[in-house]
JSON list of C-alpha atoms and ligand atoms in Angstrom, two decimals:
[
{"chain": "H", "resi": 1068, "resn": "MET", "atom": "CA", "xyz": [-0.01, 0.00, 0.11]},
{"chain": "H", "resi": 1069, "resn": "SER", "atom": "CA", "xyz": [3.06, 2.40, -0.70]},
{"chain": "H", "resi": 1070, "resn": "THR", "atom": "CA", "xyz": [2.13, 6.09, -0.91]},
{"chain": "H", "resi": 1071, "resn": "ARG", "atom": "CA", "xyz": [2.67, 8.05, -4.55]},
{"chain": "H", "resi": 1072, "resn": "ALA", "atom": "CA", "xyz": [4.90, 11.01, -3.13]},
{"chain": "H", "resi": 1073, "resn": "LEU", "atom": "CA", "xyz": [2.97, 14.00, -6.17]},
{"chain": "H", "resi": 1074, "resn": "PHE", "atom": "CA", "xyz": [5.13, 16.41, -4.08]},
{"chain": "H", "resi": 1075, "resn": "ARG", "atom": "CA", "xyz": [8.14, 15.35, -5.06]},
{"chain": "H", "resi": 1076, "resn": "GLU", "atom": "CA", "xyz": [7.63, 15.40, -9.07]},
{"chain": "H", "resi": 1077, "resn": "ASP", "atom": "CA", "xyz": [5.91, 18.51, -8.34]},
{"chain": "H", "resi": 1078, "resn": "ALA", "atom": "CA", "xyz": [6.13, 20.74, -4.99]},
{"chain": "H", "resi": 1079, "resn": "TYR", "atom": "CA", "xyz": [4.19, 23.47, -7.08]},
{"chain": "H", "resi": 1080, "resn": "ARG", "atom": "CA", "xyz": [1.03, 20.96, -7.22]},
{"chain": "H", "resi": 1081, "resn": "THR", "atom": "CA", "xyz": [-1.57, 22.09, -3.80]},
{"chain": "H", "resi": 1082, "resn": "GLN", "atom": "CA", "xyz": [-4.43, 19.21, -4.64]},
{"chain": "H", "resi": 1083, "resn": "CYS", "atom": "CA", "xyz": [-4.96, 15.48, -5.67]},
{"chain": "H", "resi": 1084, "resn": "GLU", "atom": "CA", "xyz": [-7.74, 12.86, -6.19]},
{"chain": "H", "resi": 1085, "resn": "ALA", "atom": "CA", "xyz": [-6.33, 9.56, -3.62]},
{"chain": "H", "resi": 1086, "resn": "SER", "atom": "CA", "xyz": [-7.88, 6.47, -2.32]},
{"chain": "H", "resi": 1087, "resn": "VAL", "atom": "CA", "xyz": [-7.71, 5.66, 0.86]},
{"chain": "H", "resi": 1088, "resn": "THR", "atom": "CA", "xyz": [-5.85, 3.13, 1.46]},
{"chain": "H", "resi": 1089, "resn": "ALA", "atom": "CA", "xyz": [-5.42, 2.72, 5.49]},
{"chain": "H", "resi": 1090, "resn": "ILE", "atom": "CA", "xyz": [-7.00, 4.52, 8.77]},
{"chain": "H", "resi": 1091, "resn": "ASP", "atom": "CA", "xyz": [-4.99, 3.06, 11.64]},
{"chain": "H", "resi": 1092, "resn": "GLU", "atom": "CA", "xyz": [-4.64, 6.09, 14.87]},
{"chain": "H", "resi": 1093, "resn": "MET", "atom": "CA", "xyz": [-2.20, 7.88, 13.69]},
{"chain": "H", "resi": 1094, "resn": "GLY", "atom": "CA", "xyz": [-4.53, 9.34, 10.98]},
{"chain": "H", "resi": 1095, "resn": "MET", "atom": "CA", "xyz": [-4.99, 8.01, 7.16]},
{"chain": "H", "resi": 1096, "resn": "HIS", "atom": "CA", "xyz": [-2.96, 6.76, 4.48]},
{"chain": "H", "resi": 1097, "resn": "LEU", "atom": "CA", "xyz": [-3.70, 7.26, 1.09]},
{"chain": "H", "resi": 1098, "resn": "ASP", "atom": "CA", "xyz": [-2.32, 5.14, -2.19]},
{"chain": "H", "resi": 1099, "resn": "GLN", "atom": "CA", "xyz": [-1.09, 8.48, -3.42]},
{"chain": "H", "resi": 1100, "resn": "THR", "atom": "CA", "xyz": [-0.43, 12.40, -1.99]},
{"chain": "H", "resi": 1101, "resn": "VAL", "atom": "CA", "xyz": [0.44, 16.19, -1.44]},
{"chain": "H", "resi": 1102, "resn": "PHE", "atom": "CA", "xyz": [0.99, 15.99, 1.49]},
{"chain": "H", "resi": 1103, "resn": "TYR", "atom": "CA", "xyz": [5.04, 16.19, 2.15]},
{"chain": "H", "resi": 1104, "resn": "PRO", "atom": "CA", "xyz": [5.45, 14.72, 5.81]},
{"chain": "H", "resi": 1105, "resn": "LEU", "atom": "CA", "xyz": [7.90, 15.69, 8.05]},
{"chain": "H", "resi": 1106, "resn": "GLY", "atom": "CA", "xyz": [11.90, 14.78, 7.68]},
{"chain": "H", "resi": 1107, "resn": "GLY", "atom": "CA", "xyz": [14.71, 15.63, 6.68]},
{"chain": "H", "resi": 1108, "resn": "GLY", "atom": "CA", "xyz": [14.23, 18.88, 7.94]},
{"chain": "H", "resi": 1109, "resn": "GLN", "atom": "CA", "xyz": [11.63, 19.99, 7.11]},
{"chain": "H", "resi": 1110, "resn": "ALA", "atom": "CA", "xyz": [8.06, 20.03, 8.52]},
{"chain": "H", "resi": 1111, "resn": "GLY", "atom": "CA", "xyz": [5.17, 17.91, 7.23]},
{"chain": "H", "resi": 1112, "resn": "ASP", "atom": "CA", "xyz": [1.73, 19.63, 5.43]},
{"chain": "H", "resi": 1113, "resn": "ALA", "atom": "CA", "xyz": [-1.12, 20.62, 6.76]},
{"chain": "H", "resi": 1114, "resn": "GLY", "atom": "CA", "xyz": [-4.48, 20.94, 4.67]},
{"chain": "H", "resi": 1115, "resn": "THR", "atom": "CA", "xyz": [-7.83, 19.17, 3.53]},
{"chain": "H", "resi": 1116, "resn": "LEU", "atom": "CA", "xyz": [-9.07, 15.95, 2.72]},
{"chain": "H", "resi": 1117, "resn": "THR", "atom": "CA", "xyz": [-12.23, 16.26, 1.15]},
{"chain": "H", "resi": 1118, "resn": "LEU", "atom": "CA", "xyz": [-14.92, 13.05, 1.01]},
{"chain": "H", "resi": 1119, "resn": "ALA", "atom": "CA", "xyz": [-17.62, 12.60, -1.57]},
{"chain": "H", "resi": 1120, "resn": "ASP", "atom": "CA", "xyz": [-20.27, 13.68, -0.01]},
{"chain": "H", "resi": 1121, "resn": "GLY", "atom": "CA", "xyz": [-18.80, 17.23, 0.74]},
{"chain": "H", "resi": 1122, "resn": "THR", "atom": "CA", "xyz": [-17.76, 16.67, 3.61]},
{"chain": "H", "resi": 1123, "resn": "LYS", "atom": "CA", "xyz": [-13.91, 17.82, 5.05]},
{"chain": "H", "resi": 1124, "resn": "ILE", "atom": "CA", "xyz": [-11.45, 16.59, 7.27]},
{"chain": "H", "resi": 1125, "resn": "VAL", "atom": "CA", "xyz": [-9.03, 19.04, 8.52]},
{"chain": "H", "resi": 1126, "resn": "ILE", "atom": "CA", "xyz": [-5.40, 17.46, 8.51]},
{"chain": "H", "resi": 1127, "resn": "ALA", "atom": "CA", "xyz": [-3.25, 18.85, 11.12]},
{"chain": "H", "resi": 1128, "resn": "ASP", "atom": "CA", "xyz": [0.20, 17.43, 10.10]},
{"chain": "H", "resi": 1129, "resn": "THR", "atom": "CA", "xyz": [1.77, 14.90, 7.72]},
{"chain": "H", "resi": 1130, "resn": "ARG", "atom": "CA", "xyz": [4.57, 11.93, 9.25]},
{"chain": "H", "resi": 1131, "resn": "LYS", "atom": "CA", "xyz": [5.63, 9.12, 8.14]},
{"chain": "H", "resi": 1132, "resn": "ALA", "atom": "CA", "xyz": [4.15, 6.15, 8.27]},
{"chain": "H", "resi": 1133, "resn": "LYS", "atom": "CA", "xyz": [5.97, 2.94, 10.69]},
{"chain": "H", "resi": 1134, "resn": "PHE", "atom": "CA", "xyz": [4.52, 0.02, 9.95]},
{"chain": "H", "resi": 1135, "resn": "GLU", "atom": "CA", "xyz": [6.31, -2.36, 9.05]},
{"chain": "H", "resi": 1136, "resn": "GLY", "atom": "CA", "xyz": [7.48, -2.33, 5.58]},
{"chain": "H", "resi": 1137, "resn": "ALA", "atom": "CA", "xyz": [7.21, 1.00, 5.20]},
{"chain": "H", "resi": 1138, "resn": "THR", "atom": "CA", "xyz": [8.91, 2.93, 2.90]},
{"chain": "H", "resi": 1139, "resn": "PRO", "atom": "CA", "xyz": [10.89, 6.45, 3.19]},
{"chain": "H", "resi": 1140, "resn": "ASP", "atom": "CA", "xyz": [7.59, 7.80, 0.72]},
{"chain": "H", "resi": 1141, "resn": "ASP", "atom": "CA", "xyz": [5.03, 6.93, 2.79]},
{"chain": "H", "resi": 1142, "resn": "ALA", "atom": "CA", "xyz": [2.37, 9.33, 4.51]},
{"chain": "H", "resi": 1143, "resn": "VAL", "atom": "CA", "xyz": [0.36, 9.06, 7.53]},
{"chain": "H", "resi": 1144, "resn": "HIS", "atom": "CA", "xyz": [-2.10, 11.89, 7.26]},
{"chain": "H", "resi": 1145, "resn": "VAL", "atom": "CA", "xyz": [-2.38, 12.91, 10.65]},
{"chain": "H", "resi": 1146, "resn": "PRO", "atom": "CA", "xyz": [-6.07, 15.16, 11.53]},
{"chain": "H", "resi": 1147, "resn": "ALA", "atom": "CA", "xyz": [-6.78, 17.68, 13.62]},
{"chain": "H", "resi": 1148, "resn": "PRO", "atom": "CA", "xyz": [-8.42, 16.85, 16.57]},
{"chain": "H", "resi": 1149, "resn": "GLY", "atom": "CA", "xyz": [-12.37, 17.11, 17.39]},
{"chain": "H", "resi": 1150, "resn": "GLN", "atom": "CA", "xyz": [-13.61, 15.33, 13.79]},
{"chain": "H", "resi": 1151, "resn": "GLU", "atom": "CA", "xyz": [-14.47, 12.71, 14.83]},
{"chain": "H", "resi": 1152, "resn": "GLU", "atom": "CA", "xyz": [-18.47, 12.72, 13.21]},
{"chain": "H", "resi": 1153, "resn": "ALA", "atom": "CA", "xyz": [-16.15, 13.26, 9.43]},
{"chain": "H", "resi": 1154, "resn": "LEU", "atom": "CA", "xyz": [-13.58, 11.06, 10.77]},
{"chain": "H", "resi": 1155, "resn": "SER", "atom": "CA", "xyz": [-16.61, 8.34, 11.13]},
{"chain": "H", "resi": 1156, "resn": "LEU", "atom": "CA", "xyz": [-17.96, 7.98, 7.76]},
{"chain": "H", "resi": 1157, "resn": "LEU", "atom": "CA", "xyz": [-14.27, 8.13, 6.17]},
{"chain": "H", "resi": 1158, "resn": "LYS", "atom": "CA", "xyz": [-13.97, 4.26, 4.91]},
{"chain": "H", "resi": 1159, "resn": "VAL", "atom": "CA", "xyz": [-10.51, 2.39, 3.35]},
{"chain": "H", "resi": 1160, "resn": "GLY", "atom": "CA", "xyz": [-11.21, 2.43, -0.24]},
{"chain": "H", "resi": 1161, "resn": "ASP", "atom": "CA", "xyz": [-13.17, 5.63, -0.32]},
{"chain": "H", "resi": 1162, "resn": "ARG", "atom": "CA", "xyz": [-12.17, 8.81, -2.40]},
{"chain": "H", "resi": 1163, "resn": "VAL", "atom": "CA", "xyz": [-10.77, 11.73, -1.04]},
{"chain": "H", "resi": 1164, "resn": "SER", "atom": "CA", "xyz": [-9.46, 15.49, -2.88]},
{"chain": "H", "resi": 1165, "resn": "ALA", "atom": "CA", "xyz": [-6.50, 15.90, -1.13]},
{"chain": "H", "resi": 1166, "resn": "GLU", "atom": "CA", "xyz": [-5.82, 19.73, -0.75]},
{"chain": "H", "resi": 1167, "resn": "ILE", "atom": "CA", "xyz": [-2.47, 21.10, 1.07]},
{"chain": "H", "resi": 1168, "resn": "ASP", "atom": "CA", "xyz": [-2.49, 24.71, 3.02]},
{"chain": "H", "resi": 1169, "resn": "TRP", "atom": "CA", "xyz": [-0.36, 25.91, 0.32]},
{"chain": "H", "resi": 1170, "resn": "GLU", "atom": "CA", "xyz": [0.44, 29.45, 2.03]},
{"chain": "H", "resi": 1171, "resn": "ARG", "atom": "CA", "xyz": [2.13, 26.95, 4.75]},
{"chain": "H", "resi": 1172, "resn": "ARG", "atom": "CA", "xyz": [3.74, 25.10, 2.38]},
{"chain": "H", "resi": 1173, "resn": "TYR", "atom": "CA", "xyz": [5.02, 28.16, 0.41]},
{"chain": "H", "resi": 1174, "resn": "ARG", "atom": "CA", "xyz": [6.68, 29.47, 3.30]},
{"chain": "H", "resi": 1175, "resn": "HIS", "atom": "CA", "xyz": [8.79, 25.35, 3.67]},
{"chain": "H", "resi": 1176, "resn": "MET", "atom": "CA", "xyz": [9.48, 25.77, -0.30]},
{"chain": "H", "resi": 1177, "resn": "ARG", "atom": "CA", "xyz": [10.79, 29.81, 0.52]},
{"chain": "H", "resi": 1178, "resn": "LEU", "atom": "CA", "xyz": [13.04, 28.22, 3.53]},
{"chain": "H", "resi": 1179, "resn": "HIS", "atom": "CA", "xyz": [13.73, 25.18, 2.71]},
{"chain": "H", "resi": 1180, "resn": "THR", "atom": "CA", "xyz": [15.65, 26.22, -0.39]},
{"chain": "H", "resi": 1181, "resn": "ALA", "atom": "CA", "xyz": [17.15, 29.61, 1.61]},
{"chain": "H", "resi": 1182, "resn": "SER", "atom": "CA", "xyz": [18.87, 26.87, 3.77]},
{"chain": "H", "resi": 1183, "resn": "HIS", "atom": "CA", "xyz": [20.59, 25.13, 1.08]},
{"chain": "H", "resi": 1184, "resn": "LEU", "atom": "CA", "xyz": [21.23, 28.39, 0.09]},
{"chain": "H", "resi": 1185, "resn": "MET", "atom": "CA", "xyz": [22.84, 28.92, 3.67]},
{"chain": "H", "resi": 1186, "resn": "CYS", "atom": "CA", "xyz": [25.20, 25.79, 2.97]},
{"chain": "H", "resi": 1187, "resn": "ALA", "atom": "CA", "xyz": [26.45, 27.60, 0.41]},
{"chain": "H", "resi": 1188, "resn": "VAL", "atom": "CA", "xyz": [27.71, 30.71, 2.32]},
{"chain": "H", "resi": 1189, "resn": "LEU", "atom": "CA", "xyz": [28.90, 28.75, 4.98]},
{"chain": "H", "resi": 1190, "resn": "PRO", "atom": "CA", "xyz": [31.57, 26.44, 4.31]},
{"chain": "H", "resi": 1191, "resn": "TYR", "atom": "CA", "xyz": [31.09, 23.53, 7.34]},
{"chain": "H", "resi": 1192, "resn": "PRO", "atom": "CA", "xyz": [28.84, 20.45, 8.47]},
{"chain": "H", "resi": 1193, "resn": "VAL", "atom": "CA", "xyz": [25.34, 21.41, 9.30]},
{"chain": "H", "resi": 1194, "resn": "ASP", "atom": "CA", "xyz": [24.74, 18.97, 12.08]},
{"chain": "H", "resi": 1195, "resn": "GLY", "atom": "CA", "xyz": [20.32, 19.84, 12.85]},
{"chain": "H", "resi": 1196, "resn": "CYS", "atom": "CA", "xyz": [17.89, 21.42, 10.61]},
{"chain": "H", "resi": 1197, "resn": "SER", "atom": "CA", "xyz": [14.13, 22.69, 11.33]},
{"chain": "H", "resi": 1198, "resn": "ILE", "atom": "CA", "xyz": [12.28, 23.75, 8.31]},
{"chain": "H", "resi": 1199, "resn": "THR", "atom": "CA", "xyz": [8.87, 25.36, 9.96]},
{"chain": "H", "resi": 1200, "resn": "ARG", "atom": "CA", "xyz": [6.65, 27.91, 8.02]},
{"chain": "H", "resi": 1201, "resn": "ASP", "atom": "CA", "xyz": [7.99, 30.53, 10.39]},
{"chain": "H", "resi": 1202, "resn": "TYR", "atom": "CA", "xyz": [11.50, 30.25, 10.33]},
{"chain": "H", "resi": 1203, "resn": "ALA", "atom": "CA", "xyz": [14.80, 27.43, 9.35]},
{"chain": "H", "resi": 1204, "resn": "ARG", "atom": "CA", "xyz": [17.05, 26.78, 11.78]},
{"chain": "H", "resi": 1205, "resn": "LEU", "atom": "CA", "xyz": [20.49, 25.68, 10.83]},
{"chain": "H", "resi": 1206, "resn": "ASP", "atom": "CA", "xyz": [22.82, 24.44, 13.34]},
{"chain": "H", "resi": 1207, "resn": "PHE", "atom": "CA", "xyz": [26.78, 24.33, 11.90]},
{"chain": "H", "resi": 1208, "resn": "ALA", "atom": "CA", "xyz": [29.39, 22.57, 13.24]},
{"chain": "H", "resi": 1209, "resn": "THR", "atom": "CA", "xyz": [32.56, 24.94, 13.51]},
{"chain": "H", "resi": 1210, "resn": "VAL", "atom": "CA", "xyz": [33.96, 27.85, 15.98]},
{"chain": "H", "resi": 1211, "resn": "GLU", "atom": "CA", "xyz": [34.73, 29.61, 13.76]},
{"chain": "H", "resi": 1212, "resn": "PRO", "atom": "CA", "xyz": [32.76, 33.42, 13.92]},
{"chain": "H", "resi": 1213, "resn": "ILE", "atom": "CA", "xyz": [30.26, 34.13, 11.71]},
{"chain": "H", "resi": 1214, "resn": "GLU", "atom": "CA", "xyz": [29.57, 37.92, 10.21]},
{"chain": "H", "resi": 1215, "resn": "ARG", "atom": "CA", "xyz": [25.54, 38.38, 10.35]},
{"chain": "H", "resi": 1216, "resn": "GLU", "atom": "CA", "xyz": [26.59, 40.97, 8.46]},
{"chain": "H", "resi": 1217, "resn": "ARG", "atom": "CA", "xyz": [27.91, 39.42, 6.10]},
{"chain": "H", "resi": 1218, "resn": "VAL", "atom": "CA", "xyz": [25.93, 36.33, 6.36]},
{"chain": "H", "resi": 1219, "resn": "GLU", "atom": "CA", "xyz": [22.47, 38.41, 4.74]},
{"chain": "H", "resi": 1220, "resn": "ALA", "atom": "CA", "xyz": [24.97, 40.37, 2.33]},
{"chain": "H", "resi": 1221, "resn": "ARG", "atom": "CA", "xyz": [26.02, 37.08, 0.52]},
{"chain": "H", "resi": 1222, "resn": "LEU", "atom": "CA", "xyz": [22.11, 35.38, 0.55]},
{"chain": "H", "resi": 1223, "resn": "ALA", "atom": "CA", "xyz": [20.91, 38.52, -1.01]},
{"chain": "H", "resi": 1224, "resn": "GLU", "atom": "CA", "xyz": [23.13, 37.59, -3.75]},
{"chain": "H", "resi": 1225, "resn": "LEU", "atom": "CA", "xyz": [21.99, 34.42, -4.40]},
{"chain": "H", "resi": 1226, "resn": "ILE", "atom": "CA", "xyz": [18.28, 35.90, -4.19]},
{"chain": "H", "resi": 1227, "resn": "GLY", "atom": "CA", "xyz": [18.93, 38.11, -6.59]},
{"chain": "H", "resi": 1228, "resn": "GLY", "atom": "CA", "xyz": [20.87, 36.32, -8.59]},
{"chain": "H", "resi": 1229, "resn": "ALA", "atom": "CA", "xyz": [18.49, 33.87, -9.96]},
{"chain": "H", "resi": 1230, "resn": "HIS", "atom": "CA", "xyz": [19.55, 30.83, -10.52]},
{"chain": "H", "resi": 1231, "resn": "ASP", "atom": "CA", "xyz": [17.56, 28.12, -10.86]},
{"chain": "H", "resi": 1232, "resn": "VAL", "atom": "CA", "xyz": [17.22, 24.94, -9.03]},
{"chain": "H", "resi": 1233, "resn": "ASN", "atom": "CA", "xyz": [16.46, 21.34, -10.29]},
{"chain": "H", "resi": 1234, "resn": "THR", "atom": "CA", "xyz": [16.58, 18.03, -9.43]},
{"chain": "H", "resi": 1235, "resn": "GLU", "atom": "CA", "xyz": [18.41, 14.45, -10.25]},
{"chain": "H", "resi": 1236, "resn": "TRP", "atom": "CA", "xyz": [18.25, 11.65, -9.83]},
{"chain": "H", "resi": 1237, "resn": "ILE", "atom": "CA", "xyz": [21.44, 8.89, -9.11]},
{"chain": "H", "resi": 1238, "resn": "THR", "atom": "CA", "xyz": [20.99, 5.34, -8.39]},
{"chain": "H", "resi": 1239, "resn": "ASP", "atom": "CA", "xyz": [21.53, 4.29, -4.22]},
{"chain": "H", "resi": 1240, "resn": "ASP", "atom": "CA", "xyz": [24.86, 2.70, -5.26]},
{"chain": "H", "resi": 1241, "resn": "GLU", "atom": "CA", "xyz": [26.59, 6.65, -7.00]},
{"chain": "H", "resi": 1242, "resn": "MET", "atom": "CA", "xyz": [24.97, 8.21, -3.97]},
{"chain": "H", "resi": 1243, "resn": "THR", "atom": "CA", "xyz": [27.39, 5.20, -1.68]},
{"chain": "H", "resi": 1244, "resn": "ALA", "atom": "CA", "xyz": [30.01, 6.44, -4.08]},
{"chain": "H", "resi": 1245, "resn": "ARG", "atom": "CA", "xyz": [29.88, 10.01, -3.32]},
{"chain": "H", "resi": 1246, "resn": "PRO", "atom": "CA", "xyz": [29.60, 11.56, 0.72]},
{"chain": "H", "resi": 1247, "resn": "GLU", "atom": "CA", "xyz": [31.69, 14.08, 0.05]},
{"chain": "H", "resi": 1248, "resn": "LEU", "atom": "CA", "xyz": [27.56, 15.61, -1.53]},
{"chain": "H", "resi": 1249, "resn": "VAL", "atom": "CA", "xyz": [26.48, 14.97, 2.15]},
{"chain": "H", "resi": 1250, "resn": "ARG", "atom": "CA", "xyz": [26.12, 18.49, 3.78]},
{"chain": "H", "resi": 1251, "resn": "THR", "atom": "CA", "xyz": [23.81, 17.30, 6.34]},
{"chain": "H", "resi": 1252, "resn": "MET", "atom": "CA", "xyz": [25.68, 15.23, 9.20]},
{"chain": "H", "resi": 1253, "resn": "SER", "atom": "CA", "xyz": [21.54, 14.24, 11.05]},
{"chain": "H", "resi": 1254, "resn": "VAL", "atom": "CA", "xyz": [19.71, 13.76, 8.05]},
{"chain": "H", "resi": 1255, "resn": "LYS", "atom": "CA", "xyz": [20.86, 10.85, 5.94]},
{"chain": "H", "resi": 1256, "resn": "PRO", "atom": "CA", "xyz": [19.46, 11.12, 2.54]},
{"chain": "H", "resi": 1257, "resn": "PRO", "atom": "CA", "xyz": [17.10, 9.71, 0.99]},
{"chain": "H", "resi": 1258, "resn": "MET", "atom": "CA", "xyz": [18.16, 6.05, 0.14]},
{"chain": "H", "resi": 1259, "resn": "GLY", "atom": "CA", "xyz": [16.03, 3.06, 0.40]},
{"chain": "H", "resi": 1260, "resn": "LEU", "atom": "CA", "xyz": [13.56, 3.52, -2.45]},
{"chain": "H", "resi": 1261, "resn": "GLY", "atom": "CA", "xyz": [17.62, 2.23, -5.34]},
{"chain": "H", "resi": 1262, "resn": "ARG", "atom": "CA", "xyz": [17.66, 6.04, -6.25]},
{"chain": "H", "resi": 1263, "resn": "VAL", "atom": "CA", "xyz": [18.33, 9.70, -4.26]},
{"chain": "H", "resi": 1264, "resn": "ARG", "atom": "CA", "xyz": [16.92, 12.89, -5.46]},
{"chain": "H", "resi": 1265, "resn": "LEU", "atom": "CA", "xyz": [20.08, 15.69, -6.21]},
{"chain": "H", "resi": 1266, "resn": "LEU", "atom": "CA", "xyz": [18.83, 19.46, -5.69]},
{"chain": "H", "resi": 1267, "resn": "ARG", "atom": "CA", "xyz": [20.64, 21.28, -8.16]},
{"chain": "H", "resi": 1268, "resn": "ILE", "atom": "CA", "xyz": [21.23, 25.21, -7.70]},
{"chain": "H", "resi": 1269, "resn": "GLU", "atom": "CA", "xyz": [23.09, 26.29, -10.22]},
{"chain": "H", "resi": 1270, "resn": "ASN", "atom": "CA", "xyz": [26.50, 27.57, -9.77]},
{"chain": "H", "resi": 1271, "resn": "VAL", "atom": "CA", "xyz": [25.60, 26.86, -6.41]},
{"chain": "H", "resi": 1272, "resn": "ASP", "atom": "CA", "xyz": [24.77, 24.10, -4.33]},
{"chain": "H", "resi": 1273, "resn": "LEU", "atom": "CA", "xyz": [23.97, 20.05, -5.00]},
{"chain": "H", "resi": 1274, "resn": "GLN", "atom": "CA", "xyz": [23.41, 17.61, -2.09]},
{"chain": "H", "resi": 1275, "resn": "PRO", "atom": "CA", "xyz": [21.18, 14.63, -1.54]},
{"chain": "H", "resi": 1276, "resn": "CYS", "atom": "CA", "xyz": [17.21, 16.41, -0.91]},
{"chain": "H", "resi": 1277, "resn": "GLY", "atom": "CA", "xyz": [14.02, 15.03, -1.28]},
{"chain": "H", "resi": 1278, "resn": "GLY", "atom": "CA", "xyz": [12.05, 18.37, 0.26]},
{"chain": "H", "resi": 1279, "resn": "THR", "atom": "CA", "xyz": [10.61, 21.01, -1.51]},
{"chain": "H", "resi": 1280, "resn": "HIS", "atom": "CA", "xyz": [11.78, 23.64, -2.93]},
{"chain": "H", "resi": 1281, "resn": "VAL", "atom": "CA", "xyz": [11.18, 26.54, -5.20]},
{"chain": "H", "resi": 1282, "resn": "ARG", "atom": "CA", "xyz": [12.17, 26.79, -9.04]},
{"chain": "H", "resi": 1283, "resn": "ASN", "atom": "CA", "xyz": [14.57, 29.68, -8.69]},
{"chain": "H", "resi": 1284, "resn": "THR", "atom": "CA", "xyz": [16.38, 31.41, -5.74]},
{"chain": "H", "resi": 1285, "resn": "GLY", "atom": "CA", "xyz": [14.28, 34.88, -6.69]},
{"chain": "H", "resi": 1286, "resn": "GLU", "atom": "CA", "xyz": [11.08, 33.42, -4.97]},
{"chain": "H", "resi": 1287, "resn": "ILE", "atom": "CA", "xyz": [12.94, 33.31, -1.90]},
{"chain": "H", "resi": 1288, "resn": "GLY", "atom": "CA", "xyz": [12.41, 37.19, -1.76]},
{"chain": "H", "resi": 1289, "resn": "GLY", "atom": "CA", "xyz": [14.00, 38.97, 1.50]},
{"chain": "H", "resi": 1290, "resn": "LEU", "atom": "CA", "xyz": [15.54, 37.34, 4.47]},
{"chain": "H", "resi": 1291, "resn": "ARG", "atom": "CA", "xyz": [16.74, 38.09, 7.96]},
{"chain": "H", "resi": 1292, "resn": "ILE", "atom": "CA", "xyz": [19.39, 36.01, 10.63]},
{"chain": "H", "resi": 1293, "resn": "ALA", "atom": "CA", "xyz": [16.56, 36.72, 13.21]},
{"chain": "H", "resi": 1294, "resn": "LYS", "atom": "CA", "xyz": [19.11, 34.78, 15.11]},
{"chain": "H", "resi": 1295, "resn": "LEU", "atom": "CA", "xyz": [23.04, 33.86, 15.72]},
{"chain": "H", "resi": 1296, "resn": "GLU", "atom": "CA", "xyz": [24.32, 32.09, 18.92]},
{"chain": "H", "resi": 1297, "resn": "LYS", "atom": "CA", "xyz": [26.72, 29.47, 20.21]},
{"chain": "H", "resi": 1298, "resn": "LYS", "atom": "CA", "xyz": [24.43, 26.70, 20.87]},
{"chain": "H", "resi": 1299, "resn": "SER", "atom": "CA", "xyz": [28.09, 24.57, 22.28]},
{"chain": "H", "resi": 1300, "resn": "ALA", "atom": "CA", "xyz": [31.41, 25.02, 22.42]},
{"chain": "H", "resi": 1301, "resn": "ARG", "atom": "CA", "xyz": [31.71, 23.56, 19.09]},
{"chain": "H", "resi": 1302, "resn": "THR", "atom": "CA", "xyz": [28.12, 24.49, 17.35]},
{"chain": "H", "resi": 1303, "resn": "ARG", "atom": "CA", "xyz": [26.88, 27.70, 16.10]},
{"chain": "H", "resi": 1304, "resn": "ARG", "atom": "CA", "xyz": [23.22, 28.24, 15.66]},
{"chain": "H", "resi": 1305, "resn": "LEU", "atom": "CA", "xyz": [21.47, 29.93, 12.82]},
{"chain": "H", "resi": 1306, "resn": "VAL", "atom": "CA", "xyz": [17.79, 31.28, 12.66]},
{"chain": "H", "resi": 1307, "resn": "LEU", "atom": "CA", "xyz": [16.46, 32.54, 9.59]},
{"chain": "H", "resi": 1308, "resn": "GLU", "atom": "CA", "xyz": [13.16, 34.55, 8.47]},
{"chain": "H", "resi": 1309, "resn": "LEU", "atom": "CA", "xyz": [11.02, 35.85, 5.32]},
{"chain": "H", "resi": 1310, "resn": "VAL", "atom": "CA", "xyz": [10.21, 39.67, 5.39]},
{"chain": "J", "resi": 1366, "resn": "LIG", "atom": "ZN1", "xyz": [16.45, 20.48, 0.05]}
]
């Protein structure tokens, strides 16, 4: 009952029709989805599932499925609390219309793409990363001082440079042979499906990533460093916000 991850083919797709393949204590499983499940540091999507009779189920979050044999693409759509009546109408095999909260997702896409730019601006290993609607938080393993003004100026330059953002695929074996591509120590490359997706920002960055991104760095818009602090003796934490 694998989920087809439509967001990986087209991050701008906001809606799809799907069949309910399972319902468990975590939520609903669909045969295909536009909802991104929490992973790789990026928050899960919220949105709605609309039943054939028009009943809407509000989805508060999306998580990776935990069942035996689940692939990294298998997602669970987690309902917001207090919807027992709507949920009681839903059965396995039902057709639903799945639609994400696009305003929230687009912020994830802009902040996520910005975090790739950060990897180009600060050439240190990343040992923690969290991308939400409101901020991107990155922990860099370095003892070097980080200058806020210089980083903001370089980011603005890369955003203004309007670099194209594209995906490429390599096999799991090719990925294993190129460990230098991995920038984020805390996030394993999305392996296990036989192939790994690489995210290329033209002339800026190349690394394995299964998240959702904008098509061009120009879409990120204004950014500021909201926080820059020493997280530990060997780690600097940086929080980016959209302006
Ligand atoms: Zn990414």
